[in-house]
Amino acid sequence: FFSVMKRANDDKAGGGKDSKNAKTEREPLIPLYDNIHAISCCNELRSMKYEIRGPLAYRAEELELQGHNVLKCNIGNPGAFGFEAPQVVLDAIKENVGRAVPYEHQKGLPEARAVLLDKYRKIVEGGPAGTCASVTMDDIYIGNGVSELIMMSMRALLNPGDEVLIPSPDYPLWTAAVLLHGGVPVYYDCPSDNGFLPQIENIRSLVTARTRAIVIVNPNNPTGVIYPEELLQDIADMAEEYPFGGIVVFTDEIYDTMLFDGSKMTYMSSLISKTLCCSFGGLSKVYRACGFRVGWMVTSGDRTHAQGYLNALNMLSGLRLCANVPGQYGVKPAVEGFQSISQLTAPGGRLYEARKLVMQKVAKSHYMTMQEPKGAMYAFVKVNLPDFDDQLFALDLLETKHVLIAPGSSFNVEYKDHFRITLLPPLGELVQAMDAIEQVLSVHAAKQEATKQEALRILKAIRGSEDSGRIEELQRKASL
């Protein structure tokens, strides 16, 4: 390609060839451009998957344009299902819109960071690791949702080949952030037969000289599990044992108070004193305000060896100038006000009853099983059918019943027999979704049984030495 370009440039400059020959030399440029994708994506994106907003979601949009009503059970978007943000949050944003016109401090609105400072000081100083240096205003970053801060946190940390330990199943944005910034995601298994909890021995076995960080999602998306304090302490101890300042601990706690049945959640920052801990939270889930795009990251623990990293975070914060300002006025009333999420997750509350309904439907199913979620807003359901393919099932469910779910394999697991469904739809719509899932699974099961019977007939014919024509006829029917 470059040799052809050079010849073309030489000819244009009069490189010793007549005009006829020059034209001949230039002609290959046209077919070359036909065969080369001149504007292609970066290599890191080629194999990346984010099914929550991926091909299935695009197909759902096409169906909607055709006039179909699609029930979107694939994403945790409370406002889309009629959940309302606290009124004090809405009022504060409305009252301060006029003040939100200029840029704000690159790390966030001072009054928003002040209330977060108070919250996380109590967490850090009240935990077993409370003797460490306290949190200050300088440790708090507000971003355009947690998503932006996850990207920033990885951009500031990773060099090509650096490894980050990530749970499997994961929230896919963590994997994407690592890959996009040249890192290598290394998955620690959270097996269903262990309640979707990891084992510290497995995590330790994955640590290498290239390990830079570990990610914890607690309460967990997609499984709904809450990590016990003993396990979190084991992870904290492991991270702090690592030389040269320890392994950075990224703890995604966006569902921190979305808990069921009196479950307790331990903040990772309360356990860490000898390495850097970065805690993530925001308005999107607990406060049902996804569209305002307000998230926060709080650094705590030992910053002695992390100044270079913190300087990089400060630079990245400045490069984007500031996060969405109007939404930041909702942080103070949200954090300080009445925590209405407790009503939604208590018996009789909408999230509690939705979780109860899904568990009842699964318990009655011929094909599904699940572990009871203790937190967050999802159910991670297993399908007990042989050779089940979650991607094909999700597409079939969308095409035939117009119900959109997230295939389990999109959460970076090796198995393909799970799917995630959100608990957000109104109970009537959730009944429709679960019934549709059972119906499509029944069809899949019937097809599998028919295929099995056809295979048995073929095997019987072969063993009975029937004529080849009969065997071919049976094989043809089996392939239909």
Coordinates of C-alpha atoms in Angstrom, one line a residue:
F1 CA 0.0 0.0 0.0
F2 CA 2.7 2.5 1.0
S3 CA 4.8 1.6 -2.0
V4 CA 1.9 2.4 -4.3
M5 CA 1.3 5.7 -2.5
K6 CA 5.0 6.6 -2.9
R7 CA 5.0 5.9 -6.6
A8 CA 1.9 8.0 -7.0
N9 CA 3.5 10.9 -5.1
D10 CA 6.7 10.5 -7.2
D11 CA 4.7 10.7 -10.4
K12 CA 2.9 13.7 -9.2
A13 CA 6.2 15.4 -8.5
G14 CA 7.4 14.4 -12.0
G15 CA 9.5 11.5 -11.0
G16 CA 10.9 10.7 -14.5
K17 CA 7.8 9.1 -16.0
D18 CA 5.6 10.4 -18.8
S19 CA 2.0 11.2 -18.1
K20 CA 0.7 8.0 -19.7
N21 CA 2.9 5.8 -17.5
A22 CA 2.1 7.9 -14.5
K23 CA -1.6 7.3 -15.0
T24 CA -0.9 3.6 -15.2
E25 CA 0.9 3.6 -11.9
R26 CA -1.9 5.4 -10.1
E27 CA -4.7 3.0 -11.2
P28 CA -4.1 0.4 -8.4
L29 CA -5.0 3.0 -5.8
I30 CA -8.8 2.5 -6.5
P31 CA -9.0 -1.3 -6.0
L32 CA -6.8 -1.0 -3.0
Y33 CA -9.3 1.3 -1.2
D34 CA -12.1 -1.1 -2.2
N35 CA -10.3 -3.9 -0.3
I36 CA -9.0 -2.0 2.8
H37 CA -11.2 -0.7 5.6
A38 CA -9.5 2.7 5.8
I39 CA -11.6 3.7 8.9
S40 CA -11.6 0.7 11.2
C41 CA -12.1 0.3 14.9
C42 CA -9.3 -0.1 17.4
N43 CA -8.1 -3.7 18.1
E44 CA -9.3 -3.6 21.7
L45 CA -12.9 -3.3 20.6
R46 CA -12.9 -6.1 18.1
S47 CA -13.6 -8.9 20.5
M48 CA -15.3 -6.9 23.2
K49 CA -18.9 -7.7 24.2
Y50 CA -21.4 -5.5 26.0
E51 CA -24.7 -7.3 25.4
I52 CA -26.7 -5.0 27.7
R53 CA -26.5 -2.4 24.9
G54 CA -25.5 -4.8 22.2
P55 CA -26.9 -6.7 19.1
L56 CA -30.0 -7.9 21.0
A57 CA -30.8 -4.4 22.1
Y58 CA -30.4 -3.2 18.6
R59 CA -32.8 -5.9 17.3
A60 CA -35.3 -4.8 20.0
E61 CA -35.1 -1.3 18.6
E62 CA -35.9 -2.6 15.1
L63 CA -38.9 -4.5 16.4
E64 CA -40.1 -1.3 18.2
L65 CA -39.8 0.6 14.9
Q66 CA -42.0 -2.1 13.3
G67 CA -44.7 -1.3 15.9
H68 CA -44.0 -4.1 18.5
N69 CA -44.0 -3.4 22.2
V70 CA -40.8 -4.9 23.6
L71 CA -40.6 -5.5 27.4
K72 CA -36.9 -4.6 28.2
C73 CA -35.9 -6.8 31.1
N74 CA -32.2 -6.6 30.2
I75 CA -31.1 -3.4 31.9
G76 CA -31.3 -1.8 35.4
N77 CA -33.1 1.4 34.4
P78 CA -35.5 2.2 37.2
G79 CA -37.1 5.4 35.7
A80 CA -38.1 3.5 32.6
F81 CA -40.4 1.3 34.7
G82 CA -42.0 4.1 36.7
F83 CA -39.7 4.3 39.7
E84 CA -39.3 7.9 40.8
A85 CA -36.2 9.6 42.2
P86 CA -36.7 11.1 45.7
Q87 CA -38.6 14.4 45.4
V88 CA -36.0 16.2 47.4
V89 CA -33.4 15.3 44.7
L90 CA -35.7 16.6 41.9
D91 CA -36.4 19.8 43.8
A92 CA -32.8 20.5 44.5
I93 CA -31.8 20.1 40.9
K94 CA -34.7 22.3 39.7
E95 CA -33.9 25.0 42.2
N96 CA -30.2 25.1 41.3
V97 CA -30.3 24.9 37.5
G98 CA -29.4 28.5 37.2
R99 CA -26.3 28.0 39.4
A100 CA -25.3 25.1 37.3
V101 CA -24.5 27.0 34.1
P102 CA -20.7 27.5 34.7
Y103 CA -18.1 24.8 34.9
E104 CA -17.6 23.5 38.4
H105 CA -14.5 22.1 40.2
Q106 CA -13.0 19.3 38.1
K107 CA -13.5 16.8 41.0
G108 CA -17.1 17.9 41.7
L109 CA -19.4 20.4 43.4
P110 CA -17.9 21.2 46.8
E111 CA -21.2 20.7 48.7
A112 CA -21.8 17.4 47.1
R113 CA -18.3 16.2 47.9
A114 CA -18.7 17.5 51.5
V115 CA -21.7 15.2 52.2
L116 CA -19.8 12.3 50.6
L117 CA -16.8 13.1 52.8
D118 CA -19.0 12.8 55.9
K119 CA -20.5 9.5 54.7
Y120 CA -17.2 7.8 53.9
R121 CA -15.3 9.2 56.9
K122 CA -17.8 7.4 59.0
I123 CA -17.4 4.2 57.0
V124 CA -13.6 4.2 57.0
E125 CA -13.1 5.4 60.6
G126 CA -15.8 3.1 61.9
G127 CA -14.3 -0.1 60.4
P128 CA -11.6 -2.5 61.6
A129 CA -9.0 -0.5 59.5
G130 CA -10.1 2.8 61.1
T131 CA -6.6 3.7 62.2
C132 CA -5.6 4.5 58.6
A133 CA -5.4 8.1 57.3
S134 CA -8.9 9.5 57.1
V135 CA -10.7 10.5 53.9
T136 CA -10.4 14.1 52.8
M137 CA -12.2 16.3 50.2
D138 CA -9.3 15.7 47.9
D139 CA -10.1 12.0 47.8
I140 CA -13.5 12.4 46.3
Y141 CA -14.2 12.5 42.6
I142 CA -17.6 13.0 41.0
G143 CA -18.2 11.8 37.4
N144 CA -20.7 11.4 34.7
G145 CA -22.0 8.2 36.3
V146 CA -19.8 5.5 37.8
S147 CA -19.1 4.4 34.2
E148 CA -16.9 7.4 33.5
L149 CA -15.0 7.0 36.7
I150 CA -14.4 3.3 36.0
M151 CA -12.9 4.3 32.7
M152 CA -10.8 7.0 34.3
S153 CA -9.6 4.7 37.1
M154 CA -8.3 2.2 34.6
R155 CA -6.9 4.8 32.2
A156 CA -4.8 6.3 35.0
L157 CA -3.5 2.9 36.2
L158 CA -2.8 0.5 33.3
N159 CA 0.1 0.0 31.0
P160 CA 0.0 -2.6 28.2
G161 CA 0.0 -6.1 29.7
D162 CA -1.0 -5.1 33.2
E163 CA -3.4 -7.6 34.8
V164 CA -6.6 -6.8 36.7
L165 CA -8.5 -9.5 38.7
I166 CA -12.2 -9.4 37.8
P167 CA -15.0 -11.6 39.1
S168 CA -16.7 -14.1 36.7
P169 CA -19.6 -13.4 36.3
D170 CA -18.7 -9.7 36.1
Y171 CA -20.3 -6.4 35.2
P172 CA -19.0 -6.2 31.7
L173 CA -18.0 -2.6 31.8
W174 CA -15.1 -3.6 34.1
T175 CA -13.7 -6.0 31.5
A176 CA -14.2 -3.4 28.8
A177 CA -12.4 -0.7 30.7
V178 CA -9.4 -3.0 31.3
L179 CA -9.2 -4.1 27.6
L180 CA -9.7 -0.6 26.2
H181 CA -6.7 0.7 28.2
G182 CA -4.3 -2.1 27.3
G183 CA -4.8 -4.3 30.3
V184 CA -5.5 -8.0 30.6
P185 CA -8.6 -9.1 32.5
V186 CA -7.9 -12.2 34.7
Y187 CA -11.1 -13.8 35.9
Y188 CA -11.5 -15.3 39.4
D189 CA -14.4 -17.8 39.4
C190 CA -17.5 -17.2 41.5
P191 CA -19.1 -20.6 41.0
S192 CA -22.9 -21.1 41.5
D193 CA -22.2 -24.2 43.6
N194 CA -20.4 -21.9 46.1
G195 CA -23.3 -19.4 46.1
F196 CA -21.6 -17.3 43.4
L197 CA -18.9 -16.4 46.0
P198 CA -15.2 -16.6 45.1
Q199 CA -12.7 -18.6 47.0
I200 CA -9.7 -16.8 48.3
E201 CA -7.3 -19.7 47.4
N202 CA -8.4 -19.3 43.7
I203 CA -7.9 -15.6 43.8
R204 CA -4.4 -15.9 45.3
S205 CA -3.4 -18.4 42.7
L206 CA -4.1 -15.9 39.9
V207 CA -1.8 -13.1 41.3
T208 CA 1.4 -12.6 39.2
A209 CA 4.1 -9.9 38.9
R210 CA 1.8 -8.1 36.5
T211 CA -1.2 -7.9 38.8
R212 CA -2.1 -4.3 39.4
A213 CA -5.7 -4.4 40.9
I214 CA -8.7 -6.5 41.9
V215 CA -12.3 -5.6 41.2
I216 CA -15.1 -6.5 43.7
V217 CA -18.8 -5.9 42.8
N218 CA -20.8 -6.0 46.1
P219 CA -23.8 -6.3 46.2
N220 CA -23.2 -8.2 43.1
N221 CA -24.5 -7.6 39.6
P222 CA -25.7 -10.0 38.1
T223 CA -26.0 -12.6 40.8
G224 CA -27.4 -10.5 43.7
V225 CA -25.0 -12.1 46.2
I226 CA -23.6 -10.1 49.1
Y227 CA -20.0 -10.9 50.1
P228 CA -19.6 -11.8 53.7
E229 CA -17.2 -9.7 55.8
E230 CA -14.8 -12.6 56.3
L231 CA -14.3 -13.1 52.6
L232 CA -13.8 -9.4 52.1
Q233 CA -11.2 -9.3 54.9
D234 CA -9.4 -12.2 53.2
I235 CA -9.3 -10.3 49.9
A236 CA -8.1 -7.1 51.7
D237 CA -5.3 -9.1 53.4
M238 CA -4.2 -10.6 50.1
A239 CA -4.2 -7.2 48.4
E240 CA -2.2 -5.6 51.2
E241 CA 0.4 -8.4 51.2
Y242 CA 1.5 -7.5 47.7
P243 CA 4.9 -5.7 47.6
F244 CA 5.5 -2.1 46.2
G245 CA 2.4 -0.6 47.8
G246 CA -0.1 -3.4 47.4
I247 CA -2.8 -4.3 44.8
V248 CA -5.3 -1.5 44.2
V249 CA -8.8 -2.6 45.3
F250 CA -11.7 -1.3 43.2
T251 CA -15.0 -1.9 44.9
D252 CA -18.2 -1.3 43.0
E253 CA -20.8 -0.5 45.6
I254 CA -23.5 1.2 43.5
Y255 CA -26.2 -1.1 45.1
D256 CA -24.9 -0.6 48.6
T257 CA -28.3 -0.1 50.4
M258 CA -30.4 -2.1 48.0
L259 CA -30.6 -5.1 50.3
F260 CA -33.3 -7.7 51.1
D261 CA -34.3 -9.7 54.2
G262 CA -32.2 -7.7 56.6
S263 CA -29.0 -8.5 54.8
K264 CA -25.9 -6.5 55.9
M265 CA -23.3 -5.2 53.5
T266 CA -19.7 -4.4 54.5
Y267 CA -17.9 -1.5 52.8
M268 CA -14.5 -2.6 51.5
S269 CA -12.9 0.7 52.5
S270 CA -13.6 -0.1 56.2
L271 CA -11.2 -3.1 55.9
I272 CA -8.3 -1.6 54.0
S273 CA -5.4 0.4 55.5
K274 CA -2.2 -0.8 53.8
T275 CA -3.1 -0.4 50.1
L276 CA -5.2 1.9 48.0
C277 CA -8.9 1.4 47.9
C278 CA -11.2 3.1 45.4
S279 CA -15.0 2.9 46.2
F280 CA -17.7 3.6 43.7
G281 CA -21.3 4.8 44.2
G282 CA -23.9 7.0 42.7
L283 CA -27.4 8.2 42.2
S284 CA -28.4 5.8 39.5
K285 CA -29.6 2.7 41.3
V286 CA -30.4 3.3 45.0
Y287 CA -31.8 6.8 44.2
R288 CA -33.4 5.7 40.9
A289 CA -31.8 8.6 39.0
C290 CA -29.9 7.0 36.1
G291 CA -30.4 9.8 33.7
F292 CA -28.8 12.5 35.8
R293 CA -25.4 10.6 35.3
V294 CA -23.9 11.3 38.7
G295 CA -21.5 8.8 40.2
W296 CA -18.6 9.1 42.7
M297 CA -15.3 7.5 43.5
V298 CA -13.7 7.8 46.9
T299 CA -10.0 6.9 47.5
S300 CA -9.0 5.6 50.9
G301 CA -6.4 3.4 52.6
D302 CA -2.6 3.9 52.2
R303 CA -1.8 6.5 49.6
T304 CA 1.9 6.6 50.3
H305 CA 2.9 4.7 47.2
A306 CA 0.0 5.9 45.1
Q307 CA 0.8 9.6 44.5
G308 CA 1.6 9.1 40.8
Y309 CA -1.7 7.3 40.3
L310 CA -3.6 10.0 42.2
N311 CA -1.9 12.7 40.1
A312 CA -3.0 11.0 37.0
L313 CA -6.6 10.8 38.2
N314 CA -6.4 14.6 38.9
M315 CA -5.2 15.2 35.4
L316 CA -7.9 13.1 33.8
S317 CA -10.5 14.9 36.0
G318 CA -9.2 18.2 34.7
L319 CA -9.1 17.1 31.0
R320 CA -12.8 16.5 31.0
L321 CA -13.3 19.9 32.8
C322 CA -16.1 18.7 35.1
A323 CA -18.9 16.3 35.4
N324 CA -22.6 17.2 34.7
V325 CA -23.3 20.0 37.2
P326 CA -27.1 20.1 37.6
G327 CA -27.2 16.5 38.7
Q328 CA -24.6 17.1 41.4
Y329 CA -27.0 19.3 43.3
G330 CA -29.0 16.2 44.0
V331 CA -26.2 14.5 45.9
K332 CA -26.6 16.3 49.2
P333 CA -30.4 15.8 49.6
A334 CA -30.1 12.2 48.4
V335 CA -27.4 11.1 50.8
E336 CA -28.7 13.1 53.8
G337 CA -32.4 12.6 53.2
F338 CA -34.8 9.7 53.9
Q339 CA -33.5 6.5 52.4
S340 CA -36.7 5.5 50.6
I341 CA -35.0 2.5 49.0
S342 CA -35.6 0.7 52.3
Q343 CA -39.4 0.8 51.6
L344 CA -38.9 -0.7 48.2
T345 CA -36.9 -3.6 49.4
A346 CA -39.0 -4.4 52.5
P347 CA -41.9 -6.9 52.5
G348 CA -44.7 -5.2 50.5
G349 CA -42.3 -3.0 48.6
R350 CA -42.1 -3.1 44.9
L351 CA -38.6 -4.6 44.6
Y352 CA -39.3 -7.1 47.3
E353 CA -42.5 -8.3 45.7
A354 CA -40.9 -8.5 42.3
R355 CA -38.0 -10.6 43.7
K356 CA -40.6 -12.8 45.4
L357 CA -42.6 -13.3 42.2
V358 CA -39.6 -14.3 40.1
M359 CA -38.5 -16.8 42.7
Q360 CA -42.0 -18.3 42.8
K361 CA -42.1 -18.5 39.0
V362 CA -38.7 -20.2 38.9
A363 CA -39.6 -22.6 41.7
K364 CA -42.7 -23.8 39.6
S365 CA -40.7 -24.0 36.4
H366 CA -39.9 -27.3 34.7
Y367 CA -36.6 -25.9 33.4
M368 CA -35.3 -23.1 35.7
T369 CA -33.5 -22.8 39.0
M370 CA -31.9 -19.8 40.8
Q371 CA -30.2 -18.7 43.9
E372 CA -32.0 -16.2 46.0
P373 CA -30.6 -12.7 45.4
K374 CA -29.8 -10.8 48.6
G375 CA -29.1 -7.4 47.0
A376 CA -29.2 -5.4 43.8
M377 CA -32.1 -5.5 41.3
Y378 CA -31.6 -8.7 39.3
A379 CA -32.2 -12.4 39.2
F380 CA -29.5 -14.7 37.6
V381 CA -31.4 -17.7 36.5
K382 CA -30.1 -21.1 35.4
V383 CA -31.7 -23.1 32.6
N384 CA -31.6 -26.9 33.1
L385 CA -31.7 -28.1 29.5
P386 CA -28.9 -30.0 27.7
D387 CA -26.9 -28.1 25.1
F388 CA -28.7 -24.9 26.0
D389 CA -27.4 -21.8 24.3
D390 CA -28.3 -18.6 26.1
Q391 CA -27.7 -16.3 23.1
L392 CA -30.0 -18.3 20.8
F393 CA -32.6 -18.5 23.5
A394 CA -32.5 -14.8 24.2
L395 CA -32.9 -14.0 20.5
D396 CA -35.8 -16.5 20.2
L397 CA -37.5 -15.0 23.2
L398 CA -37.1 -11.5 21.7
E399 CA -38.4 -12.5 18.2
T400 CA -41.3 -14.6 19.4
K401 CA -42.4 -13.0 22.6
H402 CA -40.8 -9.5 22.4
V403 CA -39.2 -9.9 25.8
L404 CA -35.6 -8.8 26.0
I405 CA -33.2 -10.3 28.6
A406 CA -29.4 -10.4 29.0
P407 CA -27.7 -13.8 28.2
G408 CA -25.6 -15.1 31.1
S409 CA -22.5 -15.5 28.9
S410 CA -22.5 -11.7 28.3
F411 CA -21.2 -11.4 31.9
N412 CA -17.9 -13.1 30.9
V413 CA -18.6 -16.6 32.1
E414 CA -17.6 -19.8 30.3
Y415 CA -21.1 -21.5 30.7
K416 CA -24.1 -20.7 28.5
D417 CA -27.0 -21.9 30.7
H418 CA -27.9 -18.7 32.6
F419 CA -29.7 -15.4 31.9
R420 CA -30.2 -12.2 33.9
I421 CA -33.6 -10.6 34.3
T422 CA -34.2 -7.3 36.0
L423 CA -36.7 -7.0 38.9
L424 CA -37.9 -3.5 37.8
P425 CA -41.0 -4.1 35.6
P426 CA -44.4 -3.8 37.3
L427 CA -45.6 -7.1 38.7
G428 CA -48.1 -7.7 35.8
E429 CA -45.4 -7.2 33.2
L430 CA -43.0 -9.3 35.1
V431 CA -45.6 -12.2 35.2
Q432 CA -45.9 -11.8 31.4
A433 CA -42.1 -12.0 31.0
M434 CA -41.7 -15.0 33.2
D435 CA -44.6 -16.8 31.5
A436 CA -43.1 -16.0 28.1
I437 CA -39.7 -17.4 29.2
E438 CA -41.3 -20.6 30.4
Q439 CA -43.3 -21.0 27.1
V440 CA -40.2 -20.5 24.9
L441 CA -38.2 -22.9 27.1
S442 CA -41.0 -25.5 26.6
V443 CA -40.7 -25.2 22.9
H444 CA -36.9 -25.6 23.2
A445 CA -37.4 -28.7 25.4
A446 CA -39.9 -30.2 22.9
K447 CA -37.5 -29.7 20.0
Q448 CA -34.7 -31.3 22.0
E449 CA -36.9 -34.3 22.8
A450 CA -38.0 -34.6 19.2
T451 CA -34.3 -34.5 18.1
K452 CA -33.4 -37.1 20.7
Q453 CA -36.2 -39.5 19.5
E454 CA -35.2 -39.1 15.9
A455 CA -31.6 -39.9 16.8
L456 CA -32.8 -43.0 18.7
R457 CA -34.7 -44.1 15.6
I458 CA -31.6 -43.7 13.4
L459 CA -29.5 -45.6 15.9
K460 CA -32.1 -48.4 16.1
A461 CA -32.2 -48.6 12.3
I462 CA -28.5 -48.8 12.0
R463 CA -28.3 -51.5 14.7
G464 CA -31.1 -53.4 13.0
S465 CA -29.2 -53.2 9.7
E466 CA -32.1 -51.6 7.9
D467 CA -31.5 -50.6 4.3
S468 CA -29.5 -47.4 3.6
G469 CA -32.5 -45.6 2.1
R470 CA -34.5 -46.0 5.3
I471 CA -31.6 -44.7 7.3
E472 CA -31.1 -41.7 5.0
E473 CA -34.8 -40.9 5.3
L474 CA -34.5 -40.8 9.1
Q475 CA -31.4 -38.7 9.0
R476 CA -33.1 -36.2 6.7
K477 CA -36.1 -35.9 9.0
A478 CA -33.8 -35.4 12.0
S479 CA -32.0 -32.5 10.3
L480 CA -35.2 -30.6 9.5

